[in-house]
Coordinates of C-alpha atoms in Angstrom, one line a residue:
M1 CA -62.1 70.0 96.0
R2 CA -61.1 73.5 95.0
R3 CA -62.8 75.7 92.4
R4 CA -61.9 78.8 90.5
A5 CA -63.1 82.2 91.5
A6 CA -66.6 83.2 90.3
P7 CA -68.2 86.3 88.9
A8 CA -70.5 88.6 91.0
L9 CA -73.6 87.0 92.5
S10 CA -75.6 90.1 91.6
A11 CA -75.4 88.9 87.9
I12 CA -77.7 86.0 88.7
I13 CA -81.5 86.3 88.8
L14 CA -82.6 83.8 91.5
A15 CA -85.4 81.7 90.0
A16 CA -84.8 79.7 93.2
A17 CA -87.2 82.0 95.1
G18 CA -90.1 81.2 92.7
A19 CA -91.2 77.9 94.3
A20 CA -93.9 76.1 92.3
A21 CA -97.2 75.6 94.0
V22 CA -97.5 72.3 95.8
P23 CA -100.8 70.5 95.6
A24 CA -102.6 70.1 98.9
V25 CA -102.0 66.7 100.4
P26 CA -105.0 64.9 101.9
A27 CA -104.6 63.5 105.4
P28 CA -102.9 60.2 105.4
G29 CA -104.9 57.0 106.0
V30 CA -107.2 54.6 104.2
R31 CA -109.3 56.2 101.6
A32 CA -112.7 54.6 100.7
R33 CA -112.7 53.4 97.1
G34 CA -114.6 55.8 94.9
A35 CA -115.0 58.5 97.6
A36 CA -115.9 61.6 95.8
S37 CA -114.4 63.9 98.4
A38 CA -110.8 62.8 97.9
P39 CA -108.8 63.1 94.7
A40 CA -107.4 60.0 92.9
A41 CA -103.6 59.6 92.9
D42 CA -101.7 60.6 89.8
L43 CA -99.3 57.7 90.3
I44 CA -99.2 54.5 92.3
I45 CA -96.2 52.3 92.8
T46 CA -97.3 48.8 93.8
N47 CA -96.0 45.3 94.3
A48 CA -92.9 46.8 96.0
R49 CA -90.7 46.2 99.0
V50 CA -90.7 49.8 100.3
F51 CA -88.2 51.0 102.9
T52 CA -89.9 54.0 104.3
S53 CA -87.4 54.9 106.9
E54 CA -90.3 55.6 109.2
R55 CA -89.9 54.2 112.8
E56 CA -93.6 53.3 113.1
R57 CA -93.9 51.5 109.8
P58 CA -90.4 50.9 108.2
E59 CA -91.8 48.6 105.5
C60 CA -94.8 48.7 103.2
E61 CA -96.0 47.4 99.8
A62 CA -97.2 50.4 97.8
I63 CA -97.1 54.2 97.5
A64 CA -99.7 56.8 96.2
I65 CA -98.5 60.1 94.7
L66 CA -100.5 63.2 94.0
G67 CA -98.7 66.0 92.2
E68 CA -95.1 66.1 93.6
R69 CA -96.0 64.6 97.0
I70 CA -96.6 61.3 98.6
V71 CA -100.1 61.0 99.8
A72 CA -100.1 57.5 101.2
A73 CA -97.8 54.6 101.9
G74 CA -99.1 51.2 103.0
G75 CA -100.5 47.9 102.0
K76 CA -101.5 47.1 98.4
T77 CA -105.2 47.0 99.2
E78 CA -104.9 50.2 101.1
I79 CA -103.2 52.1 98.3
D80 CA -105.5 50.6 95.6
A81 CA -108.2 52.8 97.2
W82 CA -106.3 55.8 95.6
R83 CA -106.7 54.5 92.1
G84 CA -108.8 56.5 89.6
P85 CA -109.4 56.3 85.9
A86 CA -106.3 58.4 85.1
T87 CA -104.0 57.0 87.7
R88 CA -100.7 55.6 86.3
V89 CA -99.4 52.5 87.9
I90 CA -95.8 51.3 88.2
D91 CA -95.5 47.6 89.1
A92 CA -92.2 47.3 90.9
G93 CA -92.0 43.6 90.4
A94 CA -91.4 43.0 94.1
R95 CA -88.2 45.1 94.0
R96 CA -86.8 47.3 96.7
V97 CA -87.9 50.9 96.8
V98 CA -86.0 53.5 98.8
P99 CA -86.1 57.2 99.3
G100 CA -84.2 59.2 96.6
F101 CA -80.5 59.5 97.4
N102 CA -79.3 63.0 98.5
D103 CA -75.6 63.5 97.8
A104 CA -74.5 65.9 100.6
H105 CA -71.2 66.9 98.9
V106 CA -70.7 67.2 95.1
H107 CA -69.0 69.5 92.6
F108 CA -71.8 69.2 90.1
V109 CA -70.9 71.2 87.0
S110 CA -67.2 70.3 87.2
G111 CA -68.3 66.6 87.6
G112 CA -70.4 67.0 84.4
M113 CA -67.4 68.4 82.6
D114 CA -65.2 65.5 83.8
L115 CA -67.6 63.1 82.1
D116 CA -66.2 64.5 78.9
N117 CA -62.6 65.3 80.1
I118 CA -59.6 63.1 79.9
D119 CA -59.8 60.2 82.4
L120 CA -56.5 59.5 84.1
K121 CA -57.9 58.0 87.3
S122 CA -57.7 54.5 85.9
A123 CA -54.2 55.0 84.3
A124 CA -52.4 52.2 86.2
T125 CA -48.9 53.2 85.2
P126 CA -47.1 56.5 84.3
T127 CA -46.7 55.1 80.8
E128 CA -50.4 54.7 80.4
L129 CA -51.0 58.2 81.8
V130 CA -48.6 59.6 79.2
R131 CA -50.2 57.6 76.4
R132 CA -53.7 59.0 77.2
I133 CA -52.4 62.5 77.4
A134 CA -50.6 62.2 74.1
Q135 CA -53.8 60.8 72.5
R136 CA -56.0 63.7 73.8
V137 CA -53.5 66.5 73.0
R138 CA -53.8 65.6 69.3
T139 CA -57.5 66.6 69.5
I140 CA -57.1 69.9 71.4
P141 CA -57.9 73.0 69.2
K142 CA -55.2 75.6 69.1
G143 CA -55.3 77.9 72.1
E144 CA -57.3 75.6 74.4
W145 CA -56.1 73.8 77.5
L146 CA -56.0 70.1 78.5
L147 CA -57.8 69.9 81.8
G148 CA -59.4 67.3 84.1
G149 CA -57.5 64.1 84.6
N150 CA -57.9 63.0 88.3
W151 CA -54.7 61.0 88.2
D152 CA -53.8 58.7 91.1
E153 CA -50.1 57.9 91.7
Q154 CA -51.0 55.5 94.5
Q155 CA -51.9 52.8 92.1
W156 CA -48.4 53.0 90.4
S157 CA -45.5 50.9 91.5
P158 CA -43.6 52.6 92.9
A159 CA -46.1 55.3 94.0
T160 CA -44.1 58.3 92.8
M161 CA -45.5 61.7 92.0
P162 CA -45.4 62.7 88.4
D163 CA -43.7 66.0 87.3
R164 CA -43.6 68.1 84.1
T165 CA -40.7 66.1 82.6
L166 CA -43.1 63.1 82.3
I167 CA -45.6 64.9 80.2
D168 CA -43.6 67.6 78.4
P169 CA -42.4 65.4 75.6
V170 CA -46.0 64.6 74.5
T171 CA -47.7 68.0 75.1
G172 CA -45.4 70.6 73.5
D173 CA -47.1 74.0 73.4
V174 CA -50.5 72.8 74.5
P175 CA -50.9 74.1 78.1
V176 CA -51.8 71.2 80.5
F177 CA -53.1 71.4 84.0
I178 CA -54.4 68.0 85.2
S179 CA -55.7 67.5 88.7
R180 CA -54.8 64.8 91.2
Y181 CA -58.1 63.0 92.0
D182 CA -58.4 64.7 95.4
G183 CA -58.5 68.2 93.8
H184 CA -55.8 69.5 96.1
M185 CA -52.9 69.1 93.8
A186 CA -52.4 69.4 90.0
L187 CA -49.7 68.9 87.5
A188 CA -48.8 71.6 84.9
N189 CA -46.6 71.1 81.9
S190 CA -43.8 73.6 81.0
A191 CA -46.1 75.5 78.6
A192 CA -48.7 76.2 81.4
I193 CA -45.9 77.1 83.9
R194 CA -44.6 79.7 81.4
L195 CA -48.1 81.2 80.8
A196 CA -48.6 81.4 84.6
G197 CA -45.3 83.3 85.0
V198 CA -44.1 80.9 87.8
T199 CA -40.4 80.7 88.3
A200 CA -37.9 79.4 90.8
K201 CA -38.2 82.8 92.6
T202 CA -42.0 82.7 92.9
P203 CA -42.8 82.4 96.7
D204 CA -45.3 80.0 98.0
P205 CA -48.7 81.6 98.8
P206 CA -50.2 81.2 102.3
G207 CA -51.9 77.8 102.4
G208 CA -50.2 76.5 99.2
A209 CA -47.0 75.1 97.9
I210 CA -45.1 75.1 94.6
V211 CA -43.0 71.9 94.4
H212 CA -39.5 72.3 93.0
D213 CA -37.0 70.0 91.4
A214 CA -33.4 69.4 92.5
S215 CA -32.3 72.5 90.7
G216 CA -34.9 74.7 92.4
E217 CA -37.1 75.1 89.3
P218 CA -40.9 74.4 89.5
N219 CA -41.4 70.7 88.8
G220 CA -45.0 71.2 87.7
L221 CA -46.8 70.2 90.9
F222 CA -49.0 72.8 92.6
K223 CA -50.7 72.3 96.0
D224 CA -53.9 73.9 97.3
A225 CA -53.7 77.7 97.3
A226 CA -50.8 77.6 94.8
L227 CA -53.2 76.1 92.3
S228 CA -54.5 79.7 91.7
F229 CA -51.2 80.6 90.0
V230 CA -52.4 78.5 87.1
T231 CA -56.2 78.5 87.4
R232 CA -56.5 82.3 87.2
I233 CA -55.0 82.3 83.7
I234 CA -57.2 79.4 82.3
P235 CA -59.9 80.8 80.1
P236 CA -63.3 80.9 81.9
F237 CA -65.9 78.4 80.9
S238 CA -68.6 79.7 78.6
H239 CA -72.3 79.7 79.5
E240 CA -72.8 77.0 76.9
Q241 CA -70.1 74.8 78.3
R242 CA -71.6 75.1 81.8
L243 CA -75.1 74.3 80.4
R244 CA -73.8 71.2 78.6
A245 CA -72.0 70.0 81.7
A246 CA -75.0 70.6 84.0
R247 CA -77.2 68.6 81.7
R248 CA -74.7 65.8 81.5
A249 CA -74.4 65.8 85.3
L250 CA -78.2 65.7 85.7
A251 CA -78.6 62.8 83.4
H252 CA -75.8 60.9 85.1
A253 CA -77.4 61.6 88.6
A254 CA -80.8 60.4 87.4
S255 CA -79.4 57.1 86.2
L256 CA -77.9 56.5 89.6
G257 CA -80.9 57.4 91.7
V258 CA -79.5 60.7 93.0
T259 CA -82.5 63.0 93.3
S260 CA -80.8 65.8 95.4
V261 CA -77.3 67.2 95.4
Q262 CA -75.6 69.7 97.7
D263 CA -73.2 71.6 95.4
M264 CA -70.0 72.7 97.2
N265 CA -68.2 75.8 95.9
P266 CA -70.2 76.3 92.7
E267 CA -69.2 79.2 90.6
Y268 CA -72.0 81.8 90.2
G269 CA -72.1 80.9 86.6
D270 CA -73.1 77.4 87.6
I271 CA -75.9 78.6 89.7
A272 CA -77.1 80.8 86.8
V273 CA -77.2 77.7 84.7
Y274 CA -79.3 75.8 87.3
S275 CA -81.7 78.7 87.4
E276 CA -82.1 78.6 83.6
I277 CA -82.7 74.8 83.5
L278 CA -85.2 75.2 86.3
E279 CA -87.0 78.0 84.4
R280 CA -87.3 75.6 81.4
G281 CA -88.8 72.9 83.6
E282 CA -85.9 70.6 82.9
L283 CA -84.3 70.2 86.3
T284 CA -84.2 66.6 87.4
A285 CA -82.4 66.8 90.7
R286 CA -82.9 69.2 93.5
I287 CA -79.9 71.5 94.2
Y288 CA -78.7 73.2 97.4
A289 CA -75.8 75.5 96.4
A290 CA -73.0 76.5 98.8
P291 CA -70.7 79.1 97.2
S292 CA -67.4 80.0 98.5
Q293 CA -67.2 81.2 102.1
T294 CA -65.0 84.1 101.1
Q295 CA -67.9 85.6 99.2
W296 CA -70.4 85.3 102.0
E297 CA -71.3 89.0 101.8
D298 CA -72.9 88.5 98.4
Q299 CA -75.6 86.3 99.8
A300 CA -75.9 88.3 103.0
T301 CA -76.4 91.6 101.1
L302 CA -79.3 90.0 99.3
G303 CA -80.8 88.9 102.6
L304 CA -80.5 85.2 101.7
R305 CA -80.5 82.9 104.7
R306 CA -79.9 79.2 105.0
S307 CA -82.0 77.0 102.8
F308 CA -83.5 79.9 100.8
G309 CA -85.4 79.1 97.7
S310 CA -87.8 76.5 96.2
P311 CA -87.9 72.7 96.6
W312 CA -85.8 72.6 93.4
L313 CA -83.0 75.2 93.8
R314 CA -81.8 76.8 97.0
L315 CA -79.0 78.9 98.4
G316 CA -78.1 80.1 101.9
A317 CA -75.0 78.0 102.7
I318 CA -71.3 78.8 102.3
K319 CA -68.4 76.4 101.9
G320 CA -64.9 77.1 103.4
Y321 CA -61.6 75.3 103.8
A322 CA -59.5 74.5 106.8
D323 CA -56.8 72.5 105.1
G324 CA -56.0 70.2 102.1
S325 CA -56.0 66.5 101.6
L326 CA -54.3 63.4 103.0
G327 CA -53.1 62.2 99.5
S328 CA -51.4 65.6 98.8
T329 CA -49.9 65.7 102.4
T330 CA -51.7 69.0 102.9
A331 CA -54.4 67.9 105.5
Y332 CA -53.4 69.6 108.7
F333 CA -52.4 67.3 111.6
F334 CA -51.2 67.7 115.2
E335 CA -48.2 65.4 114.5
P336 CA -46.1 65.1 111.3
Y337 CA -46.9 62.7 108.5
A338 CA -45.3 59.3 109.0
D339 CA -43.9 59.2 105.5
A340 CA -43.2 62.9 105.3
P341 CA -41.9 63.9 108.7
G342 CA -40.9 67.4 107.6
T343 CA -44.6 68.5 107.4
R344 CA -47.8 68.4 109.3
G345 CA -49.8 69.6 106.3
L346 CA -51.0 73.1 105.4
L347 CA -53.6 75.4 106.8
S348 CA -55.6 76.9 104.0
D349 CA -55.2 80.5 103.0
E350 CA -58.6 81.2 104.4
M351 CA -57.3 80.3 107.9
Q352 CA -54.5 82.8 107.7
P353 CA -54.7 84.9 109.7
L354 CA -57.0 82.9 112.0
E355 CA -58.7 86.0 113.5
A356 CA -59.9 87.0 110.0
E357 CA -61.5 83.5 109.6
R358 CA -63.1 83.8 113.0
Q359 CA -64.7 87.1 112.2
R360 CA -65.8 85.9 108.8
L361 CA -67.6 82.9 110.3
I362 CA -69.2 85.0 113.1
K363 CA -70.5 87.6 110.6
A364 CA -71.8 85.0 108.1
D365 CA -73.5 83.1 110.9
A366 CA -75.1 86.3 112.2
A367 CA -76.5 86.9 108.7
G368 CA -78.2 83.5 108.9
L369 CA -76.0 81.6 106.5
Q370 CA -75.2 77.9 107.1
L371 CA -71.5 77.2 107.6
C372 CA -70.0 74.2 105.8
V373 CA -66.2 73.9 106.2
H374 CA -63.8 71.3 104.7
A375 CA -61.5 69.8 107.3
I376 CA -59.6 66.6 106.9
G377 CA -56.6 66.5 109.3
D378 CA -57.1 66.1 113.0
Q379 CA -55.8 69.6 113.9
G380 CA -57.7 71.2 111.0
I381 CA -60.9 69.6 112.3
S382 CA -60.1 70.6 115.9
M383 CA -59.5 74.2 114.9
I384 CA -62.8 74.4 113.1
L385 CA -64.6 73.0 116.1
D386 CA -62.9 75.8 118.1
L387 CA -64.2 78.4 115.6
F388 CA -67.7 77.0 115.7
A389 CA -67.6 77.2 119.5
D390 CA -66.6 80.9 119.2
V391 CA -69.5 81.5 116.8
V392 CA -72.0 80.1 119.3
K393 CA -70.4 82.1 122.1
V394 CA -70.8 85.4 120.2
N395 CA -74.1 84.8 118.4
G396 CA -75.9 82.6 120.9
E397 CA -77.6 79.2 120.7
R398 CA -79.9 78.3 117.8
D399 CA -80.5 75.6 115.2
R400 CA -77.7 76.4 112.8
R401 CA -76.5 72.9 111.7
F402 CA -72.8 73.5 111.4
R403 CA -71.2 71.1 109.0
I404 CA -67.6 69.7 108.7
E405 CA -67.1 68.4 105.2
H406 CA -65.1 65.2 105.1
A407 CA -64.3 65.0 108.8
Q408 CA -61.9 62.2 107.9
H409 CA -59.2 62.0 110.6
V410 CA -60.6 63.0 114.0
A411 CA -58.6 63.3 117.3
P412 CA -60.3 61.1 119.9
K413 CA -60.9 64.1 122.1
D414 CA -63.1 65.8 119.5
F415 CA -65.9 63.3 119.0
E416 CA -67.7 64.6 122.1
R417 CA -67.3 68.2 120.8
F418 CA -69.0 67.2 117.5
A419 CA -72.0 66.0 119.6
T420 CA -72.0 69.0 122.0
L421 CA -71.9 71.6 119.2
Q422 CA -74.3 69.5 117.1
V423 CA -71.9 69.5 114.2
I424 CA -72.9 67.4 111.3
A425 CA -70.2 65.1 109.9
S426 CA -70.7 65.3 106.1
M427 CA -68.7 62.3 104.9
Q428 CA -67.8 60.4 101.8
P429 CA -67.4 56.6 102.6
Y430 CA -65.8 55.8 99.2
H431 CA -62.8 57.8 100.2
A432 CA -62.2 55.3 103.0
I433 CA -61.9 52.3 100.7
D434 CA -59.7 54.4 98.3
D435 CA -57.4 56.0 100.9
G436 CA -57.3 52.7 102.9
R437 CA -54.9 51.3 100.3
W438 CA -52.1 53.5 101.6
A439 CA -53.2 55.7 104.5
V440 CA -51.4 53.7 107.2
K441 CA -48.1 54.5 105.7
R442 CA -49.0 58.2 105.7
I443 CA -50.4 58.6 109.2
G444 CA -49.5 55.4 111.0
P445 CA -51.5 52.7 112.8
E446 CA -52.7 54.8 115.7
R447 CA -54.3 57.6 113.8
I448 CA -56.2 55.3 111.4
K449 CA -58.2 54.0 114.4
T450 CA -60.3 57.2 114.2
T451 CA -60.2 57.8 110.5
Y452 CA -63.5 57.7 108.6
A453 CA -65.0 56.9 112.0
F454 CA -68.7 56.3 110.9
R455 CA -69.4 53.9 113.8
T456 CA -67.9 56.2 116.5
F457 CA -69.8 59.2 115.2
L458 CA -73.1 57.4 115.3
D459 CA -72.4 55.9 118.7
R460 CA -71.6 59.4 120.1
G461 CA -74.9 60.8 118.8
V462 CA -73.4 62.7 115.9
R463 CA -75.5 63.1 112.7
L464 CA -74.0 61.7 109.5
A465 CA -74.7 63.1 106.0
F466 CA -73.3 60.9 103.2
G467 CA -72.2 62.0 99.8
T468 CA -69.4 61.3 97.3
D469 CA -67.4 64.5 96.6
W470 CA -68.0 63.7 92.9
S471 CA -66.1 63.8 90.7
V472 CA -63.3 63.0 93.2
A473 CA -65.2 59.7 93.8
P474 CA -68.0 58.0 91.8
L475 CA -71.5 59.5 92.1
D476 CA -73.0 56.0 92.4
P477 CA -74.7 55.6 95.8
M478 CA -74.3 51.8 95.7
Q479 CA -70.5 52.3 95.8
T480 CA -70.9 54.6 98.9
I481 CA -73.2 52.2 100.7
Y482 CA -70.9 49.3 99.9
A483 CA -67.9 51.3 101.2
A484 CA -69.7 52.2 104.5
A485 CA -70.9 48.7 105.2
T486 CA -67.8 46.7 104.2
R487 CA -64.9 49.1 104.3
A488 CA -63.2 46.6 101.8
T489 CA -60.4 48.6 100.2
L490 CA -60.2 48.9 96.4
D491 CA -57.0 46.9 96.2
G492 CA -58.7 43.8 97.6
K493 CA -56.3 43.6 100.5
N494 CA -58.9 44.2 103.3
P495 CA -61.9 41.9 102.4
G496 CA -63.0 41.9 106.0
G497 CA -62.8 45.7 106.2
W498 CA -60.1 48.3 106.7
V499 CA -60.5 49.5 110.4
P500 CA -63.5 47.1 110.5
E501 CA -64.7 48.4 113.9
Q502 CA -65.9 51.6 112.0
K503 CA -68.3 49.7 109.8
I504 CA -72.0 50.6 109.9
T505 CA -75.1 48.7 108.8
V506 CA -76.6 49.0 105.3
K507 CA -79.7 50.6 106.9
E508 CA -77.6 53.1 108.8
A509 CA -75.7 54.0 105.6
V510 CA -79.0 54.5 103.6
E511 CA -80.4 56.7 106.3
A512 CA -77.2 58.8 106.4
Y513 CA -77.6 59.1 102.6
T514 CA -81.3 60.1 102.7
L515 CA -82.6 61.4 106.1
G516 CA -79.1 62.5 107.2
S517 CA -78.4 64.5 104.1
A518 CA -81.9 66.0 104.2
Y519 CA -81.3 67.2 107.8
A520 CA -77.9 68.6 106.8
E521 CA -79.8 71.0 104.4
F522 CA -82.7 71.8 106.7
Q523 CA -85.0 69.7 104.5
E524 CA -85.9 66.7 106.7
K525 CA -89.6 67.7 106.7
D526 CA -89.7 67.4 102.9
K527 CA -87.2 64.8 102.0
G528 CA -85.4 61.7 103.2
S529 CA -88.1 59.2 103.9
I530 CA -91.2 57.8 102.2
T531 CA -93.8 59.6 104.3
P532 CA -97.2 61.1 103.3
G533 CA -96.7 64.8 102.7
K534 CA -93.1 64.6 101.6
L535 CA -91.8 65.0 98.1
A536 CA -92.1 61.9 95.9
D537 CA -88.4 61.4 95.3
L538 CA -88.0 57.6 95.0
V539 CA -85.7 55.0 93.6
I540 CA -86.4 51.4 92.5
L541 CA -83.4 49.1 92.8
S542 CA -82.6 45.9 90.9
D543 CA -81.9 44.0 94.2
D544 CA -82.7 44.2 97.8
I545 CA -79.7 45.9 99.4
F546 CA -81.0 45.0 102.9
S547 CA -81.0 41.2 102.3
I548 CA -78.1 40.5 99.9
D549 CA -74.5 40.1 101.0
P550 CA -73.2 43.7 101.5
R551 CA -70.3 42.7 99.3
A552 CA -72.7 42.5 96.4
I553 CA -74.2 45.9 96.8
R554 CA -71.7 47.6 94.5
D555 CA -73.2 45.6 91.6
V556 CA -76.8 46.7 92.3
K557 CA -78.4 49.0 89.7
V558 CA -81.2 51.5 89.7
T559 CA -84.1 50.5 87.5
T560 CA -86.3 53.7 88.0
T561 CA -85.7 57.1 89.4
L562 CA -88.6 59.5 90.3
V563 CA -88.3 63.1 91.3
G564 CA -91.4 64.9 92.4
G565 CA -93.5 61.9 91.2
R566 CA -92.0 62.2 87.7
V567 CA -90.0 59.4 86.2
V568 CA -86.7 61.0 85.2
W569 CA -84.8 57.7 84.5
Q570 CA -85.9 54.1 83.7
S571 CA -83.7 51.2 82.7
D572 CA -84.7 48.9 79.8
T573 CA -85.4 46.2 82.4
Q574 CA -87.9 48.1 84.3
A575 CA -89.5 49.7 81.2
A576 CA -90.1 46.2 79.8
R577 CA -92.1 45.0 82.9

C-alpha cells in the first residue's frame, strides 16, 4: 500500500531510544511457597490451556508475570507458588491462551483513519458505491476532500472498473480520491483531476499509469506512481488527526489481540505521534516502524540501525517497492496477464533505473538498516532476490533478515533462492482467499500453483512472518489464521481450499503470526512465545483454535489482551468471570 511523502525525520524526537527499565526476572523453575528470597508475581493467569510455542513444553496450565515479563509457565500448582498477598489472578476459565499476535505488515495510522472514512469495500454494486459516496459528500465541509474507500470492483457483476463519470454526478465540486482496496489504484472525480492539473497530455510517470477514456482524456483512474499526481495536492493530515487515528488503531488492535505491529511506510508525522503516545504511557501495542526506502539516509545519518529503540517503539528498517498489485494489473510478471495480454505489469518508480535501486539497497544495508521490499509478481520478486544477492556480494555475509513483503506469486525457480539468501516471506493470508475469487482469470491455472505458497515456503525451510496489510485486509488475526488453514475463498466457491496443497496447519499459522513475525523484526528473544524471560504479551481466546474445525476459527473472539502484563482489552464475557 502506498503512502504520501513525509516531512523530515529530523523533526522527530525519538522517545523510542528511552527504553523503560525491565525488572529482573528470577530464574525459571518451581519456587517454594513463601520463599522470602523470591518476589511474588504481580499477575497470575490460571486455569488456562496455554500454547507456549516452546518445543520442550508446548502446553501448560498457568503463567506467572512480574513487571512486564513472564517469570514462569507451568502447572497450576507450580505457578501457585508465585502467589503473594498483592498478586492479581485471572481465571481463564479453561480457555485457550496464546502469545500476542504480531502483525508483520500494517499501515497503522491510515488504518485508524479508515475506521472513520467512507467504507466502499462492501459496496456490492456500482449503484451502492455511488449511493454511499453521495451520502458522505453531503457531510464534507467546504474545502475538504473525500478520501478512503477501499472499493472492490471484483464483487460487481460484471467486474468493470469505475471511472469519474460514475461519481461526478453526485460529487460536484467536492474533490474525491478513493482508493481501490489494494492501495495501488485510486479513482478521482473531475474536481480532483482539475486541481491536480492532469490532462490528456500529461505523460505517465515511471512506474505509474494514468488511465484514459476513449477520447484520450483521464478517466479518473490512477495507478501506482501516478497516484502522486493527486496525493501531492491533498492537504496534509494535522497532528491531531494523526493522534486520533493512532488511538483508534490502538484500541482496535487491542480488541483483536494484536499486541505488536510492524508499520510499513509510516509518515514521519505518524512516528512522532507514536512517540508522544509512548511518552504519555498510553501505547498499547509495540511498534516497529519501517519508513520509505527512498528516505533511508535520514535514519542512517542519525546512526539508527535495525531494531533500534525500546520494547515499545523501534526504528531501523526501510520499506521499498518492486512493483504494484495483482488486482490493479501492476504486479510485475515474466509473462503477460491472461486477461490483459498487453501488459506484464509495472516496475515501481524506485526500480527505475535499476542501478540506482541497487546502490540504494547496498548503501542502506551497509548502514545497518533492515531491507523490506514489496514484491508481488514473479519477476518483481525475482529481481529483488537478484538485488539482495548483490547486497550480500558487496557487503558480506551477516544476519540481516532480508524481507520480501507479500511474496505472492513466486516463480518455482526462486523458492530455493529464498532459502539460500535467508529471505523472510512476509505474507498476508487473507489476500489469498480474497484474490482467489478471480486470480485464475488474471494469471492462469499454472501460475496460481505457486501463489500464496505457504506450504512450499515452509517445506523449503523459508521463514514465514504473517500479517494483514491492514487496512487493505481486516486486522483480525482469526481471519488470517482461518485463511492460511482453509484457503476457502470469500465467495464460498472453494470450500475445500483454493490451491489446497498450499494449506498449512493452524499451529504453523499461529507460529508464523507470533514467532515468525518476532524473528522478522529481530525480537525473537523477547516476543513470540510464552517463555520465562519474555515480554508478557498474551491473548485469551473464546474457543480453542487448535481443536475446533478450522472453518469455525473466523468466528473466534478475543476475550482478554495483555501487553507487558497489563490488561489492555477485556470483553464483557471475560470480565464477568
